[in-house]
Short mmCIF file of C-alpha atoms (C1' of nucleotides) in Angstrom, two decimals:
data_model
loop_
_atom_site.label_atom_id
_atom_site.label_comp_id
_atom_site.label_asym_id
_atom_site.label_seq_id
_atom_site.Cartn_x
_atom_site.Cartn_y
_atom_site.Cartn_z
CA MET A 1 21.82 35.22 -103.28
CA THR A 2 24.95 37.26 -103.78
CA ASP A 3 28.45 36.10 -103.09
CA SER A 4 28.95 38.77 -100.54
CA ALA A 5 26.05 37.47 -98.45
CA GLY A 6 27.59 34.01 -98.52
CA GLU A 7 30.93 35.40 -97.63
CA ALA A 8 29.54 37.40 -94.74
CA ALA A 9 27.60 34.37 -93.51
CA ARG A 10 30.68 32.24 -93.59
CA PHE A 11 32.63 34.88 -91.70
CA LEU A 12 30.02 35.34 -89.03
CA THR A 13 29.49 31.63 -88.47
CA ARG A 14 33.17 30.63 -88.60
CA ASN A 15 33.52 30.08 -84.83
CA ALA A 16 29.87 29.55 -84.04
CA VAL A 17 28.30 26.28 -82.95
CA ASP A 18 24.86 26.52 -84.51
CA ALA A 19 23.44 28.81 -87.13
CA LEU A 20 19.85 27.74 -87.60
CA PRO A 21 17.79 27.19 -89.65
CA GLU A 22 20.47 25.99 -92.03
CA GLY A 23 21.32 28.68 -94.59
CA GLU A 24 18.84 31.13 -93.14
CA LEU A 25 21.44 33.69 -92.15
CA GLU A 26 22.74 33.84 -95.67
CA ARG A 27 19.22 34.33 -97.04
CA GLN A 28 18.64 37.11 -94.55
CA LEU A 29 21.89 38.81 -95.40
CA ALA A 30 21.07 38.57 -99.09
CA LYS A 31 18.03 40.79 -98.59
CA GLY A 32 20.52 43.59 -98.28
CA ARG A 33 18.88 45.42 -95.41
CA PRO A 34 20.39 45.77 -91.91
CA LEU A 35 19.29 42.89 -89.72
CA ARG A 36 17.98 43.40 -86.20
CA VAL A 37 20.40 41.35 -84.14
CA LYS A 38 19.22 40.54 -80.64
CA LEU A 39 21.15 39.74 -77.51
CA GLY A 40 19.49 39.45 -74.17
CA VAL A 41 21.45 39.52 -70.96
CA ASP A 42 20.16 39.18 -67.46
CA PRO A 43 21.93 41.50 -65.05
CA THR A 44 22.20 38.95 -62.28
CA THR A 45 25.78 39.85 -61.46
CA PRO A 46 27.33 43.28 -61.77
CA ASP A 47 30.29 42.28 -63.86
CA ILE A 48 30.81 41.26 -67.45
CA HIS A 49 33.57 38.77 -67.86
CA LEU A 50 35.47 37.41 -70.83
CA GLY A 51 32.90 34.64 -71.23
CA HIS A 52 30.23 37.27 -71.99
CA THR A 53 32.55 38.99 -74.43
CA VAL A 54 32.52 35.97 -76.75
CA VAL A 55 28.95 36.78 -77.78
CA LEU A 56 29.41 40.50 -77.46
CA ARG A 57 32.34 40.30 -79.90
CA LYS A 58 30.15 38.40 -82.32
CA LEU A 59 27.58 41.14 -81.99
CA ARG A 60 30.30 43.68 -82.68
CA GLU A 61 31.09 41.85 -85.90
CA PHE A 62 27.48 42.25 -86.97
CA GLN A 63 27.71 45.92 -86.08
CA GLU A 64 30.76 46.36 -88.22
CA LEU A 65 28.88 44.85 -91.14
CA GLY A 66 26.24 47.52 -90.70
CA HIS A 67 23.54 45.61 -88.84
CA GLN A 68 21.41 46.90 -86.00
CA VAL A 69 22.27 45.45 -82.65
CA VAL A 70 19.53 45.39 -80.08
CA LEU A 71 20.79 44.78 -76.55
CA ILE A 72 18.14 43.74 -74.10
CA ILE A 73 18.91 44.18 -70.47
CA GLY A 74 16.72 41.54 -68.88
CA ASP A 75 15.69 43.37 -65.75
CA TYR A 76 12.42 41.43 -65.66
CA THR A 77 13.76 38.08 -66.70
CA ALA A 78 16.56 38.48 -64.15
CA ARG A 79 13.94 38.44 -61.50
CA VAL A 80 12.85 35.07 -62.67
CA GLY A 81 16.28 33.59 -63.21
CA ASP A 82 17.23 31.73 -66.34
CA PRO A 83 16.97 28.05 -65.61
CA SER A 84 19.45 27.26 -68.42
CA GLY A 85 22.07 24.89 -67.17
CA ARG A 86 20.70 25.10 -63.70
CA SER A 87 20.16 22.02 -61.63
CA SER A 88 18.15 23.74 -58.97
CA ILE A 89 15.80 26.64 -58.46
CA ARG A 90 17.52 29.98 -58.20
CA PRO A 91 17.06 32.17 -55.23
CA GLU A 92 14.81 35.10 -56.04
CA ALA A 93 16.82 38.03 -57.27
CA ASN A 94 16.48 41.35 -55.55
CA PRO A 95 15.01 44.09 -57.79
CA ALA A 96 17.17 46.90 -56.40
CA GLU A 97 20.29 44.89 -56.99
CA ILE A 98 19.19 44.09 -60.51
CA ASP A 99 18.73 47.77 -61.28
CA GLY A 100 22.21 48.54 -60.07
CA ASN A 101 23.65 45.65 -62.04
CA ALA A 102 21.80 46.75 -65.16
CA LEU A 103 23.62 50.05 -65.21
CA THR A 104 27.11 48.62 -64.75
CA TYR A 105 26.28 45.90 -67.20
CA GLU A 106 25.40 48.34 -69.92
CA ALA A 107 28.50 50.38 -69.33
CA GLN A 108 30.70 47.32 -69.49
CA ALA A 109 28.98 45.96 -72.58
CA PHE A 110 30.06 49.12 -74.40
CA ARG A 111 33.64 48.23 -73.83
CA VAL A 112 33.02 45.76 -76.63
CA LEU A 113 30.04 47.14 -78.54
CA ASP A 114 29.75 50.40 -80.41
CA ARG A 115 27.42 52.44 -78.29
CA ASP A 116 26.17 54.62 -81.12
CA ALA A 117 25.16 51.64 -83.21
CA THR A 118 23.33 49.86 -80.38
CA GLU A 119 19.71 50.01 -79.41
CA VAL A 120 19.19 49.22 -75.73
CA HIS A 121 16.00 48.15 -74.00
CA ARG A 122 14.98 46.84 -70.64
CA ASN A 123 12.54 43.99 -71.04
CA GLY A 124 10.51 45.41 -68.19
CA GLU A 125 9.32 47.82 -70.86
CA TRP A 126 7.03 45.14 -72.26
CA LEU A 127 7.09 42.25 -69.81
CA ASP A 128 5.31 44.26 -67.13
CA MET A 129 2.10 43.17 -68.78
CA PRO A 130 -1.54 42.68 -67.75
CA MET A 131 -2.69 39.18 -66.96
CA GLU A 132 -4.65 39.11 -70.16
CA ASP A 133 -1.52 39.53 -72.20
CA LEU A 134 0.16 36.86 -70.12
CA PHE A 135 -2.68 34.50 -71.09
CA ARG A 136 -1.84 35.11 -74.71
CA LEU A 137 1.88 34.52 -74.11
CA ALA A 138 1.27 31.43 -72.01
CA ARG A 139 -0.72 29.92 -74.85
CA SER A 140 2.21 30.11 -77.25
CA SER A 141 3.83 26.92 -76.00
CA THR A 142 3.01 23.73 -74.20
CA VAL A 143 4.31 22.03 -71.12
CA ALA A 144 5.55 19.11 -73.15
CA GLN A 145 7.47 21.47 -75.40
CA LEU A 146 9.05 23.22 -72.45
CA LEU A 147 9.91 19.99 -70.73
CA GLU A 148 11.75 18.78 -73.78
CA ARG A 149 14.62 20.98 -72.90
CA ASP A 150 17.53 19.16 -71.59
CA ASP A 151 18.00 20.70 -68.16
CA PHE A 152 14.29 20.56 -67.38
CA ALA A 153 14.09 16.98 -68.60
CA LYS A 154 17.01 16.02 -66.34
CA ARG A 155 15.62 17.73 -63.32
CA TYR A 156 12.22 16.32 -63.93
CA SER A 157 13.40 12.77 -64.24
CA ALA A 158 15.73 13.15 -61.29
CA GLY A 159 12.78 14.23 -59.21
CA GLU A 160 14.10 17.71 -58.70
CA PRO A 161 11.84 20.74 -58.46
CA ILE A 162 10.97 22.95 -61.40
CA SER A 163 8.88 25.99 -60.65
CA VAL A 164 6.13 27.20 -62.90
CA LEU A 165 7.94 30.53 -63.03
CA GLU A 166 11.02 28.86 -64.50
CA LEU A 167 8.84 27.22 -67.07
CA LEU A 168 7.70 30.65 -68.07
CA TYR A 169 11.17 31.99 -68.55
CA PRO A 170 11.70 30.87 -72.11
CA LEU A 171 8.38 32.37 -73.07
CA MET A 172 9.40 35.70 -71.62
CA GLN A 173 12.62 35.62 -73.50
CA GLY A 174 10.71 34.70 -76.63
CA TYR A 175 8.38 37.64 -76.18
CA ASP A 176 11.38 39.90 -76.17
CA SER A 177 11.98 38.78 -79.72
CA VAL A 178 8.41 39.64 -80.60
CA ALA A 179 8.69 43.03 -78.97
CA ILE A 180 11.81 44.08 -80.81
CA ARG A 181 11.10 42.14 -84.00
CA SER A 182 14.46 40.47 -84.06
CA ASP A 183 15.78 38.89 -87.24
CA ILE A 184 18.42 36.93 -85.48
CA GLU A 185 19.24 36.16 -81.88
CA LEU A 186 22.68 35.39 -80.56
CA GLY A 187 23.54 33.48 -77.47
CA ALA A 188 25.91 30.98 -75.99
CA THR A 189 25.17 27.35 -76.66
CA ASP A 190 23.32 27.06 -73.35
CA GLN A 191 20.80 29.45 -74.85
CA LYS A 192 19.97 27.20 -77.78
CA PHE A 193 16.63 26.06 -76.44
CA ASN A 194 15.55 29.55 -75.41
CA VAL A 195 16.46 31.21 -78.66
CA LEU A 196 14.83 28.44 -80.68
CA LEU A 197 11.66 28.59 -78.63
CA ALA A 198 11.48 32.28 -79.35
CA ARG A 199 10.81 31.28 -82.96
CA GLU A 200 7.64 29.52 -81.83
CA VAL A 201 6.57 32.50 -79.82
CA GLN A 202 7.16 34.84 -82.67
CA ARG A 203 5.09 32.61 -85.01
CA SER A 204 2.31 32.51 -82.51
CA TYR A 205 2.27 36.31 -82.59
CA GLY A 206 2.31 36.33 -86.36
CA VAL A 207 5.72 37.88 -86.79
CA GLU A 208 8.54 36.41 -88.79
CA ALA A 209 10.66 33.96 -86.87
CA GLN A 210 14.19 34.91 -86.10
CA SER A 211 17.22 32.82 -86.99
CA ILE A 212 19.65 31.88 -84.30
CA LEU A 213 23.38 31.83 -83.86
CA THR A 214 25.00 30.22 -80.86
CA MET A 215 28.59 30.62 -79.70
CA PRO A 216 30.70 28.15 -77.74
CA ILE A 217 30.97 28.64 -74.04
CA LEU A 218 34.30 29.94 -72.84
CA PRO A 219 35.80 27.75 -70.13
CA GLY A 220 36.86 29.57 -66.99
CA ILE A 221 40.44 29.90 -65.84
CA ASP A 222 40.19 26.41 -64.40
CA GLY A 223 39.94 25.31 -68.01
CA VAL A 224 37.02 22.99 -67.26
CA GLN A 225 33.83 24.59 -66.09
CA LYS A 226 32.22 27.45 -67.88
CA MET A 227 33.42 30.88 -66.97
CA SER A 228 31.13 32.28 -64.38
CA LYS A 229 31.22 34.67 -61.58
CA SER A 230 29.66 32.32 -59.11
CA LEU A 231 32.29 29.67 -59.80
CA GLY A 232 34.96 32.23 -59.21
CA ASN A 233 36.84 31.24 -62.36
CA TYR A 234 36.27 34.40 -64.35
CA VAL A 235 38.26 37.31 -65.70
CA GLY A 236 36.21 40.50 -65.53
CA VAL A 237 36.48 43.12 -68.22
CA ASN A 238 36.85 45.61 -65.39
CA ASP A 239 39.63 43.61 -63.71
CA SER A 240 42.91 45.49 -63.32
CA PRO A 241 45.59 44.66 -65.88
CA GLU A 242 47.49 42.78 -63.19
CA GLU A 243 44.49 40.68 -62.31
CA MET A 244 43.72 39.91 -65.93
CA TYR A 245 47.24 39.00 -66.75
CA GLY A 246 47.73 36.90 -63.62
CA LYS A 247 44.45 35.08 -63.98
CA LEU A 248 45.05 34.31 -67.63
CA MET A 249 48.47 32.89 -66.86
CA ARG A 250 46.72 30.32 -64.68
CA VAL A 251 44.57 29.02 -67.51
CA PRO A 252 45.55 25.44 -68.39
CA ASP A 253 47.31 25.03 -71.75
CA ALA A 254 44.57 22.77 -72.98
CA ALA A 255 42.20 25.71 -73.07
CA MET A 256 44.49 27.87 -75.18
CA PRO A 257 43.05 27.01 -78.62
CA THR A 258 39.58 27.79 -77.38
CA TYR A 259 40.64 31.03 -75.79
CA TYR A 260 42.38 32.07 -78.98
CA GLU A 261 39.47 31.18 -81.17
CA LEU A 262 36.88 32.90 -79.05
CA LEU A 263 38.71 35.91 -77.75
CA LEU A 264 41.33 36.88 -80.28
CA ASP A 265 41.13 37.63 -83.99
CA ASP A 266 44.14 35.57 -84.95
CA PRO A 267 44.12 31.82 -84.43
CA LEU A 268 46.71 30.06 -82.33
CA GLU A 269 49.77 29.03 -84.34
CA PRO A 270 50.46 25.40 -83.47
CA SER A 271 54.22 26.05 -83.62
CA VAL A 272 54.13 28.55 -80.77
CA PRO A 273 55.21 26.99 -77.49
CA PRO A 274 52.27 26.84 -75.07
CA ARG A 275 53.86 29.11 -72.51
CA ASP A 276 54.52 31.80 -75.08
CA ALA A 277 51.03 31.46 -76.49
CA LYS A 278 49.60 32.06 -73.06
CA ARG A 279 51.81 35.05 -72.45
CA ALA A 280 50.75 36.53 -75.74
CA LEU A 281 47.07 35.97 -74.90
CA ALA A 282 47.39 37.56 -71.49
CA ARG A 283 49.24 40.44 -73.01
CA ALA A 284 46.74 40.95 -75.81
CA LEU A 285 43.72 40.91 -73.52
CA ALA A 286 45.30 43.24 -71.00
CA ALA A 287 46.03 45.53 -73.90
CA ARG A 288 42.48 45.30 -75.24
CA TYR A 289 40.92 46.51 -72.03
CA HIS A 290 43.70 48.66 -70.58
CA GLY A 291 45.83 49.80 -73.47
CA GLU A 292 49.13 48.69 -74.87
CA GLN A 293 51.17 50.63 -72.39
CA ALA A 294 49.54 49.21 -69.29
CA ALA A 295 49.78 45.76 -70.74
CA ALA A 296 53.47 46.09 -71.39
CA ALA A 297 54.08 47.33 -67.89
CA THR A 298 52.01 44.51 -66.47
CA ALA A 299 53.90 41.88 -68.41
CA GLU A 300 57.16 43.31 -67.21
CA ARG A 301 56.05 43.31 -63.60
CA PHE A 302 54.81 39.78 -63.93
CA ASP A 303 58.21 38.64 -65.10
CA ALA A 304 59.92 40.49 -62.27
CA VAL A 305 57.77 38.81 -59.66
CA HIS A 306 57.36 35.36 -61.06
CA ILE A 307 60.48 34.75 -63.11
CA ARG A 308 63.08 36.86 -61.32
CA HIS A 309 61.28 36.42 -57.98
CA GLU A 310 61.41 40.06 -57.07
CA LEU A 311 58.76 41.61 -54.91
CA PRO A 312 55.83 43.20 -56.67
CA GLU A 313 56.33 46.85 -57.39
CA GLN A 314 53.27 47.99 -55.57
CA ILE A 315 52.47 46.40 -52.27
CA GLU A 316 49.59 47.59 -50.20
CA ASP A 317 50.50 48.82 -46.80
CA PHE A 318 48.94 47.24 -43.78
CA ALA A 319 49.08 49.21 -40.57
CA PHE A 320 49.35 47.05 -37.54
CA ALA A 321 48.99 47.94 -33.90
CA ALA A 322 51.54 46.84 -31.38
CA ASN A 323 50.70 47.75 -27.91
CA GLY A 324 53.58 45.85 -26.45
CA ASP A 325 56.62 44.63 -28.20
CA ALA A 326 55.32 41.31 -29.42
CA VAL A 327 52.76 40.95 -32.24
CA HIS A 328 50.58 37.87 -32.48
CA LEU A 329 51.00 36.61 -36.01
CA PRO A 330 47.70 34.72 -36.46
CA ALA A 331 45.85 37.87 -35.49
CA LEU A 332 47.96 39.99 -37.80
CA LEU A 333 47.50 37.69 -40.72
CA ALA A 334 43.79 37.44 -40.07
CA ASP A 335 43.44 41.22 -40.15
CA ALA A 336 45.78 41.76 -43.08
CA PHE A 337 44.45 39.12 -45.46
CA GLY A 338 40.92 38.43 -44.26
CA VAL A 339 41.55 34.82 -43.29
CA SER A 340 40.56 33.29 -39.96
CA ARG A 341 43.12 32.96 -37.24
CA SER A 342 42.85 29.24 -37.37
CA GLU A 343 43.60 29.29 -41.07
CA ALA A 344 46.53 31.63 -40.47
CA ARG A 345 47.94 29.14 -37.95
CA ARG A 346 47.58 26.32 -40.45
CA LEU A 347 49.35 28.29 -43.13
CA LEU A 348 52.18 29.07 -40.74
CA GLY A 349 52.48 25.37 -40.06
CA GLN A 350 52.69 24.71 -43.82
CA ALA A 351 55.44 27.20 -44.58
CA GLY A 352 52.83 29.28 -46.39
CA VAL A 353 53.78 32.59 -44.76
CA LYS A 354 56.92 34.43 -45.66
CA LEU A 355 58.43 37.49 -44.07
CA ASP A 356 60.76 39.34 -46.45
CA GLY A 357 61.05 36.18 -48.46
CA GLU A 358 61.78 33.83 -45.60
CA ALA A 359 59.30 31.23 -44.52
CA LEU A 360 58.05 31.58 -40.95
CA ASP A 361 57.16 28.57 -38.93
CA GLU A 362 54.61 27.97 -36.26
CA SER A 363 57.15 27.80 -33.48
CA ALA A 364 57.18 31.56 -33.30
CA LEU A 365 53.63 32.85 -33.20
CA ASP A 366 54.66 36.13 -31.72
CA LEU A 367 57.28 38.32 -33.27
CA PRO A 368 58.82 41.59 -32.13
CA ALA A 369 57.09 44.59 -33.65
CA GLU A 370 60.40 46.08 -34.84
CA ARG A 371 61.08 43.01 -36.90
CA LEU A 372 57.76 43.43 -38.66
CA ASP A 373 57.74 47.15 -39.20
CA GLY A 374 58.56 47.85 -42.83
CA ALA A 375 58.79 44.17 -43.75
CA VAL A 376 56.80 42.50 -46.49
CA ILE A 377 54.63 39.65 -45.39
CA GLN A 378 53.51 37.12 -47.96
CA LEU A 379 50.71 34.63 -47.80
CA GLY A 380 50.99 31.81 -50.29
CA LYS A 381 52.33 32.78 -53.68
CA ARG A 382 50.34 35.83 -54.57
CA ARG A 383 49.25 37.80 -51.55
CA HIS A 384 51.62 40.46 -50.17
CA LYS A 385 51.34 43.30 -47.69
CA ARG A 386 53.92 45.76 -46.45
CA LEU A 387 53.64 46.08 -42.70
CA ARG A 388 53.70 49.44 -41.03
CA ARG A 389 53.53 50.02 -37.33
CA ARG A 390 50.61 52.20 -36.56
"C1'" G B 1 -7.20 15.27 -50.04
"C1'" G B 2 -4.56 10.15 -49.37
"C1'" G B 3 0.08 7.27 -49.39
"C1'" G B 4 5.40 7.00 -49.61
"C1'" G B 5 10.43 9.14 -49.57
"C1'" G B 6 13.85 12.97 -48.17
"C1'" A B 7 16.73 17.52 -45.74
"C1'" U B 8 24.44 16.01 -43.32
"C1'" G B 9 30.24 20.40 -43.94
"C1'" U B 10 31.71 24.77 -50.29
"C1'" C B 11 29.25 20.75 -53.37
"C1'" C B 12 28.17 15.46 -53.97
"C1'" G B 13 27.64 11.78 -50.46
"C1'" A B 14 28.47 7.83 -46.16
"C1'" G B 15 26.87 7.38 -41.41
"C1'" U B 16 20.73 4.80 -37.63
"C1'" G B 17 22.86 5.88 -29.66
"C1'" G B 18 29.27 6.49 -27.51
"C1'" C B 19 35.48 4.87 -31.02
"C1'" U B 20 32.06 11.33 -35.27
"C1'" A B 21 34.74 17.97 -36.14
"C1'" A B 22 31.53 13.64 -38.81
"C1'" A B 23 34.05 8.08 -44.09
"C1'" G B 24 34.83 8.78 -49.40
"C1'" G B 25 34.92 11.95 -53.67
"C1'" A B 26 34.99 16.74 -55.87
"C1'" A B 27 36.58 21.58 -55.09
"C1'" C B 28 39.86 24.73 -52.73
"C1'" G B 29 44.47 26.14 -49.91
"C1'" C B 30 49.81 25.44 -48.64
"C1'" G B 31 54.47 23.08 -49.81
"C1'" G B 32 57.60 20.32 -53.64
"C1'" C B 33 58.50 19.95 -59.05
"C1'" U B 34 57.22 23.80 -62.97
"C1'" G B 35 55.87 27.90 -67.26
"C1'" U B 36 51.09 31.34 -61.42
"C1'" A B 37 50.10 25.05 -67.32
"C1'" A B 38 49.24 19.81 -66.98
"C1'" A B 39 50.61 15.42 -64.53
"C1'" C B 40 52.62 13.79 -60.05
"C1'" C B 41 54.05 13.72 -54.59
"C1'" G B 42 53.20 15.51 -49.42
"C1'" C B 43 50.17 18.23 -46.01
"C1'" G B 44 45.72 20.71 -44.95
"C1'" U B 45 40.51 22.76 -45.24
"C1'" G B 46 34.35 25.12 -38.65
"C1'" G B 47 35.98 28.75 -34.98
"C1'" C B 48 38.81 30.45 -30.83
"C1'" A B 49 42.01 32.87 -25.57
"C1'" C B 50 44.68 26.00 -29.56
"C1'" U B 51 48.38 20.08 -25.66
"C1'" G B 52 42.27 22.70 -24.36
"C1'" C B 53 37.55 24.83 -25.25
"C1'" C B 54 33.23 26.31 -28.19
"C1'" U B 55 29.97 25.62 -32.30
"C1'" A B 56 28.00 22.10 -36.09
"C1'" C B 57 24.32 17.15 -39.36
"C1'" G B 58 16.55 21.58 -41.91
"C1'" C B 59 14.03 24.34 -37.30
"C1'" A B 60 12.14 23.97 -32.07
"C1'" G B 61 11.59 21.01 -28.01
"C1'" G B 62 12.25 16.14 -25.45
"C1'" U B 63 14.39 11.07 -23.92
"C1'" U B 64 19.43 9.54 -22.39
"C1'" C B 65 25.32 9.48 -18.43
"C1'" G B 66 25.81 10.38 -23.87
"C1'" A B 67 22.01 11.95 -30.03
"C1'" A B 68 23.54 13.47 -36.89
"C1'" U B 69 21.53 8.84 -35.13
"C1'" C B 70 15.53 7.66 -30.66
"C1'" C B 71 10.61 10.61 -29.64
"C1'" U B 72 7.17 15.01 -30.50
"C1'" G B 73 5.87 19.30 -33.18
"C1'" C B 74 7.10 22.46 -37.24
"C1'" U B 75 9.23 24.12 -42.08
"C1'" C B 76 10.75 22.90 -46.86
"C1'" C B 77 11.43 19.43 -51.04
"C1'" C B 78 10.40 15.00 -54.20
"C1'" C B 79 7.36 10.87 -56.02
"C1'" C B 80 2.66 8.15 -56.69
"C1'" C B 81 -2.71 8.27 -56.43
"C1'" A B 82 -6.97 11.75 -56.66
#
RNA sequence: GGGGGGAUGUCCGAGUGGCUAAAGGAACGCGGCUGUAAACCGCGUGGCACUGCCUACGCAGGUUCGAAUCCUGCUCCCCCCA
């Protein structure tokens, strides 16, 4: 075992949770040949967010060390739905939607990965198998083994349903490893069971078992739950610089060390005040996905709006119709911001609506059109529209 | 195949004939304080033609002056036995 293998292994595992079996990665690296590094993603949502980039960045590190990254777009497994971390059965995913997502997924993944050094497969290539092959696959594990997994065990003992299809999911993922002959599989910690079970599946097919490397899960911008699209606490890699910056500024301080460790190359200096650390993070990530210039402009605009309380530079116009002189505010707000009229009324009653910076109150539900024309109407802290009479 | 239990708002979860647009919690929104942080305080969270009306407690019917609550059928889920 050479020093360089040990060094590389230490580097690659520095912010990982598990690298199993113990020492295996170093042994693999010491062989001196490029490793086949697997990552499987199910295109269940069209967007990649910063949470996904944690593992993608790790993959990128492998790439930069000369290893072969194999990205598997789980078009077939997406139709089953990964039960990991789930407490209930997923609704069946729609194949057409999955195909669409797969394309955008791939494109977005290459904002982190080097396209030329990445092998991409759809697992439909091999999972669309005859029943006979499924028999073989289904024999590679046992119900007891599958039920050992934490989320299944919980659901089972809580008397919640587990479908047979879900039980099959880890086997399908494991077969991916057989199909591409992976040396190592990456995943977030919630994938630990799946990636470990793949070792069993590989053995049962007589191929060498992969090692595994799991990464921590990035909390969402609420700082508590994992970042996920369905929880609405995510920052998408395709978000505009303003969205990225603004969302990241809402992340609680407590999550900063984790964000730094998982998303940036340099660790968080403890001496940096939390607010500055967060600004630097927001700035760095906006720059990563949109360039230094856009990031600088975004930061400047953010300060203008939130520190100097100026209006945002760009405010979308909203054309309103006024067929008399008076305009009914709840209706206007409902149309402009996509809230219900009832909600608009409530917000008016809570001083949550401002016209050119001044709070409106619910005593005046109708305002003259001329007062509105050209004015900026603001809902809460962050939603603005410039009104134009149609 | 037999027996038992269950389905309530974004989620969890109370509620077994009127006082229930439905307790409580979580989540979220608005306001205050602030750093679009945390903590804390206040208000709010079905819709609308809004001092009122409409819709809502798995689905469809029924009983009743009145049903989330009672009855019938159906759908789905869980457990035990086989």
